[in-house]
mmCIF file of C-alpha atoms in Angstrom:
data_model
loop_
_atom_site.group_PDB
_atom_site.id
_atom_site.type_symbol
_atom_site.label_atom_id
_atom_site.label_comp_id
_atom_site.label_asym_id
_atom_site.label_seq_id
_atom_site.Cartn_x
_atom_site.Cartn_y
_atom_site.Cartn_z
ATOM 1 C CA UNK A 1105 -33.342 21.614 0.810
ATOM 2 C CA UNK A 1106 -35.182 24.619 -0.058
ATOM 3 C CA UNK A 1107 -34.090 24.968 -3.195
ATOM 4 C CA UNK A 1108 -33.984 22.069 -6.318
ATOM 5 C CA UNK A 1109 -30.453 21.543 -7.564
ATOM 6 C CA UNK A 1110 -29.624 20.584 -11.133
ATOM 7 C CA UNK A 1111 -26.214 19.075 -11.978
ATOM 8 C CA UNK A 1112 -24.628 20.700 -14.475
ATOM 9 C CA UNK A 1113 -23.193 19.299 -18.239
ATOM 10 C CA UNK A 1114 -19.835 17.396 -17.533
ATOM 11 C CA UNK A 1115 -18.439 20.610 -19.958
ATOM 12 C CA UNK A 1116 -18.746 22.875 -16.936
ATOM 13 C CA UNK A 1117 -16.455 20.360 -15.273
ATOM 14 C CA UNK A 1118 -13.159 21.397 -14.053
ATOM 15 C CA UNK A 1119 -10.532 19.239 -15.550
ATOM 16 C CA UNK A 1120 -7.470 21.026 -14.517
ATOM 17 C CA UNK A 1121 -6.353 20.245 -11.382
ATOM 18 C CA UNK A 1122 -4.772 23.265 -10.250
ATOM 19 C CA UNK A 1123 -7.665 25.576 -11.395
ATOM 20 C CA UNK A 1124 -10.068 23.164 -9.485
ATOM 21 C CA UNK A 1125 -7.869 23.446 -6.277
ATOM 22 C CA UNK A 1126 -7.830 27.339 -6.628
ATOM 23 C CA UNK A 1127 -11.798 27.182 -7.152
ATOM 24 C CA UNK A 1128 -11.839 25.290 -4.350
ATOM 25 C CA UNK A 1129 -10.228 27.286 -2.197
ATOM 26 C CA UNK A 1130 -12.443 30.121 -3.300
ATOM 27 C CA UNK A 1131 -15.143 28.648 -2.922
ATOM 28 C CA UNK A 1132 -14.243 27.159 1.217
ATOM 29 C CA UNK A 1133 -13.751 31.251 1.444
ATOM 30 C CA UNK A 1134 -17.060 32.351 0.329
ATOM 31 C CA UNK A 1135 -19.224 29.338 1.768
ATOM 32 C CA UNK A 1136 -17.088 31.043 5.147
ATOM 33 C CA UNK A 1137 -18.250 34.483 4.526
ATOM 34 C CA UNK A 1138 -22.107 33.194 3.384
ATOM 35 C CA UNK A 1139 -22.099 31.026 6.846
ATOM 36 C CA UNK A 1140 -20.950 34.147 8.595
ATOM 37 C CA UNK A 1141 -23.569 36.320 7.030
ATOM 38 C CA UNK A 1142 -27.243 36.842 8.800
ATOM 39 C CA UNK A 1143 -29.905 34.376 6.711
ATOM 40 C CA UNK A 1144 -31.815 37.841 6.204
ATOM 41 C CA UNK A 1145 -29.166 39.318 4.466
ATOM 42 C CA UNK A 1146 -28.785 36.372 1.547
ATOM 43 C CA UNK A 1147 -30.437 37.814 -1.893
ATOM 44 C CA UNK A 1148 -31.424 35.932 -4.293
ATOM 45 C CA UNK A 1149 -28.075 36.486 -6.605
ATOM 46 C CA UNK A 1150 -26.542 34.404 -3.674
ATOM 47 C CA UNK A 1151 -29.064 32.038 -3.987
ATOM 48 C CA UNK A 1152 -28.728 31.080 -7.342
ATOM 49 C CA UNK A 1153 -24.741 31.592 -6.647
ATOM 50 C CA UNK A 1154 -24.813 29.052 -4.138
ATOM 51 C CA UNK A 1155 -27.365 26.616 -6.357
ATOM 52 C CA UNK A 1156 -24.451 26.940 -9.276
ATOM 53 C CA UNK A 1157 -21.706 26.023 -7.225
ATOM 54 C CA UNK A 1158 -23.318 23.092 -5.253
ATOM 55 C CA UNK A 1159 -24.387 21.964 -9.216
ATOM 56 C CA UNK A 1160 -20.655 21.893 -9.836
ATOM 57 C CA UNK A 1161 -19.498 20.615 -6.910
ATOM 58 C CA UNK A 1162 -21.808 17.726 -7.217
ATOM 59 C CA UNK A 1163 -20.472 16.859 -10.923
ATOM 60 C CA UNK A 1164 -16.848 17.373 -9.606
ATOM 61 C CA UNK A 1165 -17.362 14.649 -7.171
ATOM 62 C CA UNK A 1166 -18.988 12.653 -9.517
ATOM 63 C CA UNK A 1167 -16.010 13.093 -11.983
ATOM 64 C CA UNK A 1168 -13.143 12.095 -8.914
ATOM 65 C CA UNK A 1169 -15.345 9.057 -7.847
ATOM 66 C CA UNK A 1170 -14.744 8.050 -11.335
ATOM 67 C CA UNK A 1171 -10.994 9.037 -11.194
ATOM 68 C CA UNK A 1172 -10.674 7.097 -8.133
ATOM 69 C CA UNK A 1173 -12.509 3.342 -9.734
ATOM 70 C CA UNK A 1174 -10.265 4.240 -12.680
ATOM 71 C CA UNK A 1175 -7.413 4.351 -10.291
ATOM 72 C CA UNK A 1176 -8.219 1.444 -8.481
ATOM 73 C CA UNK A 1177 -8.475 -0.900 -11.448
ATOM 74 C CA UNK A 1178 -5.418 -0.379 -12.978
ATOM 75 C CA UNK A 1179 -3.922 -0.739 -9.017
ATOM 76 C CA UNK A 1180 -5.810 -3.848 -9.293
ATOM 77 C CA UNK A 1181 -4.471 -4.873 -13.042
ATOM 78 C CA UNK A 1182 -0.676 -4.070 -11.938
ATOM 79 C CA UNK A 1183 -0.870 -5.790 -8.867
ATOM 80 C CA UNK A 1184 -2.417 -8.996 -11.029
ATOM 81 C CA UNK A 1185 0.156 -8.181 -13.782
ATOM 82 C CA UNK A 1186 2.860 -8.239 -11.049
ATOM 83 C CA UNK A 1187 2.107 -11.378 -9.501
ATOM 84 C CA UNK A 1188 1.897 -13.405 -13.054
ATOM 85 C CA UNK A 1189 5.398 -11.687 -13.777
ATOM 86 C CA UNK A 1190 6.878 -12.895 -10.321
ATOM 87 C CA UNK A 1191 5.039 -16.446 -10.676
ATOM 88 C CA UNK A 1192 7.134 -16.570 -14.564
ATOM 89 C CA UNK A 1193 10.386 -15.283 -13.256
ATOM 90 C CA UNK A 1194 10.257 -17.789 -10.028
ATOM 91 C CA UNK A 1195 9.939 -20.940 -13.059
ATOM 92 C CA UNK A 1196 12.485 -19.709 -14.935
ATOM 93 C CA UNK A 1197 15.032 -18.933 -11.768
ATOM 94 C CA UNK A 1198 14.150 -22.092 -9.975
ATOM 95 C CA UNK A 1199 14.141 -25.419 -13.330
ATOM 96 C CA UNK A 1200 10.472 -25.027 -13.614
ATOM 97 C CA UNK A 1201 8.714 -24.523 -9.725
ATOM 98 C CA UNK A 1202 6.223 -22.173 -9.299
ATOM 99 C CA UNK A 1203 6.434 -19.663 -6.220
ATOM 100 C CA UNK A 1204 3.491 -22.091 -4.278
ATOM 101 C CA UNK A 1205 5.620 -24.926 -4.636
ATOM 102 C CA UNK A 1206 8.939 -23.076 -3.452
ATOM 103 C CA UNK A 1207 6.821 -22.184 -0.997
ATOM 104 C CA UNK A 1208 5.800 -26.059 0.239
ATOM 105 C CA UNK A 1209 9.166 -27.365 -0.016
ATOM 106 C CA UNK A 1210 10.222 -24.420 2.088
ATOM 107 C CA UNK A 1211 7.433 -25.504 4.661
ATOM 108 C CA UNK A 1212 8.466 -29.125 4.301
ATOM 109 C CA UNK A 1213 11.895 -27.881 5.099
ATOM 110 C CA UNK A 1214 11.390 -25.468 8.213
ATOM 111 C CA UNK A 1215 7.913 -25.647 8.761
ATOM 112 C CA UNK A 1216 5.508 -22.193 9.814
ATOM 113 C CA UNK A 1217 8.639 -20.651 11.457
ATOM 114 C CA UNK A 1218 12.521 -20.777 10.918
ATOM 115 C CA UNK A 1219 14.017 -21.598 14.551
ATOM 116 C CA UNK A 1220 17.559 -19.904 15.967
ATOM 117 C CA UNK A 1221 17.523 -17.457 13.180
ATOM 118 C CA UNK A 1222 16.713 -13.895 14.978
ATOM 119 C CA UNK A 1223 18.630 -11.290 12.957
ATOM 120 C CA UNK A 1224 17.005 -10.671 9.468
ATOM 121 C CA UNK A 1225 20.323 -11.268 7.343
ATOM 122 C CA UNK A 1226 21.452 -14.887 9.150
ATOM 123 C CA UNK A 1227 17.850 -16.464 8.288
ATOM 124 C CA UNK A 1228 17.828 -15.057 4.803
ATOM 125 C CA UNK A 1229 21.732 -16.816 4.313
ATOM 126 C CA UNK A 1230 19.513 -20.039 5.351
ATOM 127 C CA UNK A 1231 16.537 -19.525 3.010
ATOM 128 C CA UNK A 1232 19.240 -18.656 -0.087
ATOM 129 C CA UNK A 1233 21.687 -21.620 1.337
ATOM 130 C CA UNK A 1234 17.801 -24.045 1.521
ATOM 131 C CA UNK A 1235 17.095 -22.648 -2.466
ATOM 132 C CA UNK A 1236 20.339 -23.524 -3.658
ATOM 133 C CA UNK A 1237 20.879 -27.080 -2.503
ATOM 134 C CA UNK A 1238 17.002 -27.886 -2.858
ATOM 135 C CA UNK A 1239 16.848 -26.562 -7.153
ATOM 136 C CA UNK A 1240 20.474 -27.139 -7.652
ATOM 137 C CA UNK A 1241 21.182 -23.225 -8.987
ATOM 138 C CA UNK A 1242 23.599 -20.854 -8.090
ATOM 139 C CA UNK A 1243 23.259 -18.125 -5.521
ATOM 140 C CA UNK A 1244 21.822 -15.322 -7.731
ATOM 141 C CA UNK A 1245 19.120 -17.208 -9.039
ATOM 142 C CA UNK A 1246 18.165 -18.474 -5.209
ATOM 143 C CA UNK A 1247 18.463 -14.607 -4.089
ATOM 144 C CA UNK A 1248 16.056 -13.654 -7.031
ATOM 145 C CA UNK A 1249 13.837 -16.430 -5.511
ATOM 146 C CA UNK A 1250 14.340 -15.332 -2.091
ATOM 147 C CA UNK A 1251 13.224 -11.743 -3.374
ATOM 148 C CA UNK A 1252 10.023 -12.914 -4.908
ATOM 149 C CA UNK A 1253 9.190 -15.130 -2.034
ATOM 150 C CA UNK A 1254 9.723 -11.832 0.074
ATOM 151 C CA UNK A 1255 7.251 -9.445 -2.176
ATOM 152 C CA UNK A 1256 4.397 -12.579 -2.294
ATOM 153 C CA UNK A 1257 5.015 -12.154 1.276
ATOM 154 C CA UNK A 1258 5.887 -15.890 1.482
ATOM 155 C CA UNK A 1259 8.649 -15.299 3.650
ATOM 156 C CA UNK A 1260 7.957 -12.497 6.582
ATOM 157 C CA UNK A 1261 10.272 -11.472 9.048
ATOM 158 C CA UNK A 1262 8.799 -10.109 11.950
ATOM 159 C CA UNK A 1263 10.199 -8.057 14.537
ATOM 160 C CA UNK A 1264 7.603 -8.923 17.774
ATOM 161 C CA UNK A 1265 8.253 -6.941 21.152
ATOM 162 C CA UNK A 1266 7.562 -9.408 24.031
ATOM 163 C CA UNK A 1267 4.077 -8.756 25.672
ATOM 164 C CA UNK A 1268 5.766 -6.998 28.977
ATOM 165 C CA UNK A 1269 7.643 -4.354 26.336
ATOM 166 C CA UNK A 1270 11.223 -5.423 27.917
ATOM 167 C CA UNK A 1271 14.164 -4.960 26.314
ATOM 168 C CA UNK A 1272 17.842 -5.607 27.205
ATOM 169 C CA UNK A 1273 21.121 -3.182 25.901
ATOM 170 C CA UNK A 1274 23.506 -4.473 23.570
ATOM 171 C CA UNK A 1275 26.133 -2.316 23.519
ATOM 172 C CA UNK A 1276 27.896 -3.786 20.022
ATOM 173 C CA UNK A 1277 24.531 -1.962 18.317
ATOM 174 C CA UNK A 1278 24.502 1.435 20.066
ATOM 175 C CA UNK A 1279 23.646 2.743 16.647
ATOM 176 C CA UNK A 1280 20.569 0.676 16.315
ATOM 177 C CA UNK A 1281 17.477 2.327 18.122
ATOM 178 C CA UNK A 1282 19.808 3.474 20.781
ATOM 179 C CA UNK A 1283 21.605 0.638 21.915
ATOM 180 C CA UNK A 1284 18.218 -1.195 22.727
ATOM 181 C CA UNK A 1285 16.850 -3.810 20.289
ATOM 182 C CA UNK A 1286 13.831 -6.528 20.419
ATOM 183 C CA UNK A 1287 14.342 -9.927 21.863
ATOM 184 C CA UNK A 1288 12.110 -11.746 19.911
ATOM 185 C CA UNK A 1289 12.541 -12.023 15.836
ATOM 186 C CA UNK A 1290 11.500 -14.391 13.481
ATOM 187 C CA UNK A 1291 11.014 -15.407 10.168
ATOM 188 C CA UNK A 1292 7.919 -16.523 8.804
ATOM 189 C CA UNK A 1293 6.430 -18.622 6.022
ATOM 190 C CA UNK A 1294 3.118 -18.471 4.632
ATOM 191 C CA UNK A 1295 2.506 -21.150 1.884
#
Protein backbone atom coordinates (compact mmCIF):
# COMPACT_ATOMS: atom_id res chain seq x y z
CA UNK A 1 0.00 0.00 0.00
CA UNK A 2 0.93 3.42 -0.76
CA UNK A 3 -0.74 4.94 1.70
CA UNK A 4 -0.74 4.06 5.87
CA UNK A 5 -4.22 3.24 7.09
CA UNK A 6 -5.42 3.96 10.60
CA UNK A 7 -8.49 2.17 12.00
CA UNK A 8 -10.82 4.28 13.23
CA UNK A 9 -12.54 4.57 17.12
CA UNK A 10 -15.20 1.70 17.40
CA UNK A 11 -17.69 5.14 17.75
CA UNK A 12 -17.38 5.61 14.00
CA UNK A 13 -18.71 2.08 13.82
CA UNK A 14 -21.89 1.40 12.13
CA UNK A 15 -24.19 -0.39 14.44
CA UNK A 16 -27.34 -0.30 12.53
CA UNK A 17 -27.69 -2.80 10.22
CA UNK A 18 -29.69 -1.31 7.63
CA UNK A 19 -27.64 1.97 7.50
CA UNK A 20 -24.46 -0.27 7.21
CA UNK A 21 -26.06 -2.24 4.25
CA UNK A 22 -27.04 1.13 2.52
CA UNK A 23 -23.30 2.38 3.18
CA UNK A 24 -22.34 -0.54 1.78
CA UNK A 25 -23.96 -0.41 -1.15
CA UNK A 26 -22.67 3.10 -1.61
CA UNK A 27 -19.68 2.46 -1.08
CA UNK A 28 -19.48 -1.05 -3.87
CA UNK A 29 -20.84 2.07 -6.21
CA UNK A 30 -18.11 4.46 -5.72
CA UNK A 31 -15.11 1.89 -5.31
CA UNK A 32 -16.95 1.02 -9.15
CA UNK A 33 -16.72 4.49 -10.37
CA UNK A 34 -12.93 5.09 -8.59
CA UNK A 35 -11.84 1.60 -10.42
CA UNK A 36 -13.34 2.98 -13.58
CA UNK A 37 -11.60 6.28 -13.28
CA UNK A 38 -7.89 6.89 -14.94
CA UNK A 39 -5.14 6.64 -11.79
CA UNK A 40 -4.18 10.28 -13.10
CA UNK A 41 -7.36 11.60 -12.47
CA UNK A 42 -7.57 10.50 -8.46
CA UNK A 43 -6.91 13.85 -6.22
CA UNK A 44 -5.96 13.75 -3.16
CA UNK A 45 -9.70 14.40 -1.59
CA UNK A 46 -10.19 10.81 -3.05
CA UNK A 47 -7.29 9.73 -1.47
CA UNK A 48 -7.99 10.49 1.88
CA UNK A 49 -11.80 9.44 0.89
CA UNK A 50 -10.72 6.14 0.07
CA UNK A 51 -8.11 5.94 3.31
CA UNK A 52 -11.49 6.82 5.54
CA UNK A 53 -13.55 4.28 4.18
CA UNK A 54 -11.00 1.35 4.07
CA UNK A 55 -10.41 2.67 8.08
CA UNK A 56 -14.08 1.86 8.52
CA UNK A 57 -14.39 -0.96 6.65
CA UNK A 58 -11.58 -2.53 8.49
CA UNK A 59 -13.31 -1.81 12.06
CA UNK A 60 -16.67 -3.06 10.55
CA UNK A 61 -15.14 -6.35 9.90
CA UNK A 62 -13.54 -6.38 13.00
CA UNK A 63 -16.92 -5.65 14.77
CA UNK A 64 -18.91 -8.80 12.58
CA UNK A 65 -15.93 -11.20 13.32
CA UNK A 66 -16.89 -10.48 16.80
CA UNK A 67 -20.68 -10.80 16.04
CA UNK A 68 -20.01 -14.00 14.43
CA UNK A 69 -17.68 -15.78 17.81
CA UNK A 70 -20.55 -14.23 19.78
CA UNK A 71 -22.89 -16.12 17.59
CA UNK A 72 -21.15 -19.18 17.59
CA UNK A 73 -20.89 -19.58 21.35
CA UNK A 74 -24.21 -19.26 22.28
CA UNK A 75 -24.87 -21.93 19.04
CA UNK A 76 -22.40 -23.82 20.96
CA UNK A 77 -24.11 -23.20 24.64
CA UNK A 78 -27.74 -24.16 23.16
CA UNK A 79 -26.62 -27.03 21.44
CA UNK A 80 -24.80 -28.17 25.00
CA UNK A 81 -27.93 -26.88 26.84
CA UNK A 82 -30.03 -29.03 24.45
CA UNK A 83 -28.33 -32.17 24.79
CA UNK A 84 -28.29 -32.03 28.88
CA UNK A 85 -32.16 -31.25 28.49
CA UNK A 86 -32.70 -34.37 26.12
CA UNK A 87 -30.20 -36.59 28.33
CA UNK A 88 -32.86 -35.38 31.64
CA UNK A 89 -36.04 -35.89 29.75
CA UNK A 90 -34.78 -39.50 28.30
CA UNK A 91 -34.29 -40.52 32.54
CA UNK A 92 -37.34 -39.30 33.41
CA UNK A 93 -39.40 -40.94 30.22
CA UNK A 94 -37.53 -44.17 30.37
CA UNK A 95 -37.36 -45.26 34.96
CA UNK A 96 -33.98 -43.76 35.12
CA UNK A 97 -31.73 -44.76 31.60
CA UNK A 98 -29.80 -42.32 30.09
CA UNK A 99 -30.03 -41.83 26.15
CA UNK A 100 -26.32 -43.95 25.86
CA UNK A 101 -27.78 -46.71 27.57
CA UNK A 102 -31.17 -46.71 25.48
CA UNK A 103 -28.92 -46.58 23.00
CA UNK A 104 -26.85 -50.09 23.99
CA UNK A 105 -29.82 -51.99 24.78
CA UNK A 106 -31.13 -50.90 21.41
CA UNK A 107 -27.76 -52.27 19.88
CA UNK A 108 -28.00 -55.36 22.03
CA UNK A 109 -31.42 -55.70 20.59
CA UNK A 110 -30.94 -55.10 16.69
CA UNK A 111 -27.47 -54.53 16.44
CA UNK A 112 -25.76 -51.52 13.82
CA UNK A 113 -28.82 -51.95 11.51
CA UNK A 114 -32.61 -52.89 11.91
CA UNK A 115 -33.22 -55.77 9.19
CA UNK A 116 -36.75 -56.08 6.98
CA UNK A 117 -37.76 -52.68 8.08
CA UNK A 118 -37.47 -50.40 4.72
CA UNK A 119 -40.25 -47.81 5.03
CA UNK A 120 -39.44 -45.13 7.74
CA UNK A 121 -42.86 -45.52 9.75
CA UNK A 122 -42.81 -49.70 10.06
CA UNK A 123 -39.15 -49.56 11.73
CA UNK A 124 -40.06 -46.68 13.97
CA UNK A 125 -43.49 -49.00 15.18
CA UNK A 126 -40.45 -51.53 16.04
CA UNK A 127 -38.13 -49.11 17.87
CA UNK A 128 -41.45 -47.64 19.97
CA UNK A 129 -42.88 -51.48 20.22
CA UNK A 130 -38.58 -52.46 21.45
CA UNK A 131 -38.91 -49.15 24.15
CA UNK A 132 -42.03 -50.21 25.52
CA UNK A 133 -41.55 -53.86 26.36
CA UNK A 134 -37.71 -53.25 27.21
CA UNK A 135 -38.61 -50.01 30.19
CA UNK A 136 -42.05 -51.27 30.80
CA UNK A 137 -43.84 -47.59 29.88
CA UNK A 138 -46.54 -46.76 27.80
CA UNK A 139 -46.38 -45.68 24.20
CA UNK A 140 -46.02 -41.88 24.67
CA UNK A 141 -43.23 -42.02 26.86
CA UNK A 142 -41.36 -44.67 24.28
CA UNK A 143 -42.32 -42.12 21.31
CA UNK A 144 -40.75 -39.21 23.40
CA UNK A 145 -37.73 -41.61 23.62
CA UNK A 146 -37.86 -42.53 20.11
CA UNK A 147 -37.83 -38.63 19.38
CA UNK A 148 -34.76 -37.93 21.40
CA UNK A 149 -32.96 -40.93 20.13
CA UNK A 150 -33.85 -39.40 16.60
CA UNK A 151 -32.41 -35.63 17.36
CA UNK A 152 -28.99 -37.34 19.19
CA UNK A 153 -29.05 -38.92 15.90
CA UNK A 154 -29.01 -42.35 17.64
CA UNK A 155 -31.41 -43.71 15.39
CA UNK A 156 -30.87 -42.65 11.45
CA UNK A 157 -32.88 -43.67 8.74
CA UNK A 158 -31.27 -43.55 5.60
CA UNK A 159 -32.63 -43.53 2.28
CA UNK A 160 -29.38 -45.10 0.05
CA UNK A 161 -29.85 -45.31 -3.88
CA UNK A 162 -28.13 -48.56 -5.03
CA UNK A 163 -24.65 -47.84 -6.66
CA UNK A 164 -26.09 -48.49 -10.45
CA UNK A 165 -28.95 -45.55 -9.63
CA UNK A 166 -31.86 -48.22 -10.54
CA UNK A 167 -35.06 -47.89 -9.51
CA UNK A 168 -38.29 -49.90 -10.06
CA UNK A 169 -42.20 -48.20 -10.32
CA UNK A 170 -44.61 -48.79 -7.74
CA UNK A 171 -47.62 -47.74 -8.90
CA UNK A 172 -49.59 -47.73 -5.21
CA UNK A 173 -47.07 -44.43 -4.59
CA UNK A 174 -47.51 -42.49 -7.85
CA UNK A 175 -47.58 -39.49 -5.59
CA UNK A 176 -44.22 -40.15 -4.13
CA UNK A 177 -41.32 -38.81 -6.43
CA UNK A 178 -43.34 -39.83 -9.37
CA UNK A 179 -44.23 -43.23 -8.92
CA UNK A 180 -40.43 -44.18 -8.55
CA UNK A 181 -38.95 -44.75 -5.06
CA UNK A 182 -35.42 -46.19 -3.66
CA UNK A 183 -34.89 -49.85 -3.14
CA UNK A 184 -32.68 -49.75 -0.45
CA UNK A 185 -33.75 -48.10 3.16
CA UNK A 186 -32.63 -48.60 6.43
CA UNK A 187 -32.51 -47.67 9.80
CA UNK A 188 -29.53 -47.04 11.65
CA UNK A 189 -28.12 -46.98 15.17
CA UNK A 190 -25.22 -45.23 16.38
CA UNK A 191 -24.51 -45.92 20.14
Amino acid sequence: EKYPIEVESKNDVLNDKKTSKKWLKELESTFEKFHLMHSDKVSNNDIEYLKTEKSKLLAEKSRLEKEHKNLHDLIAKTTIQLMEVREAVCKILSKGHSISDVGEKLMEHFGKKIDNEFSYGSGRRKIIRFLEDTFLINKIQSKGIFEILEKSKILNFKLELPKNNILFQNKDLASYANGYIPLVSNWYINS
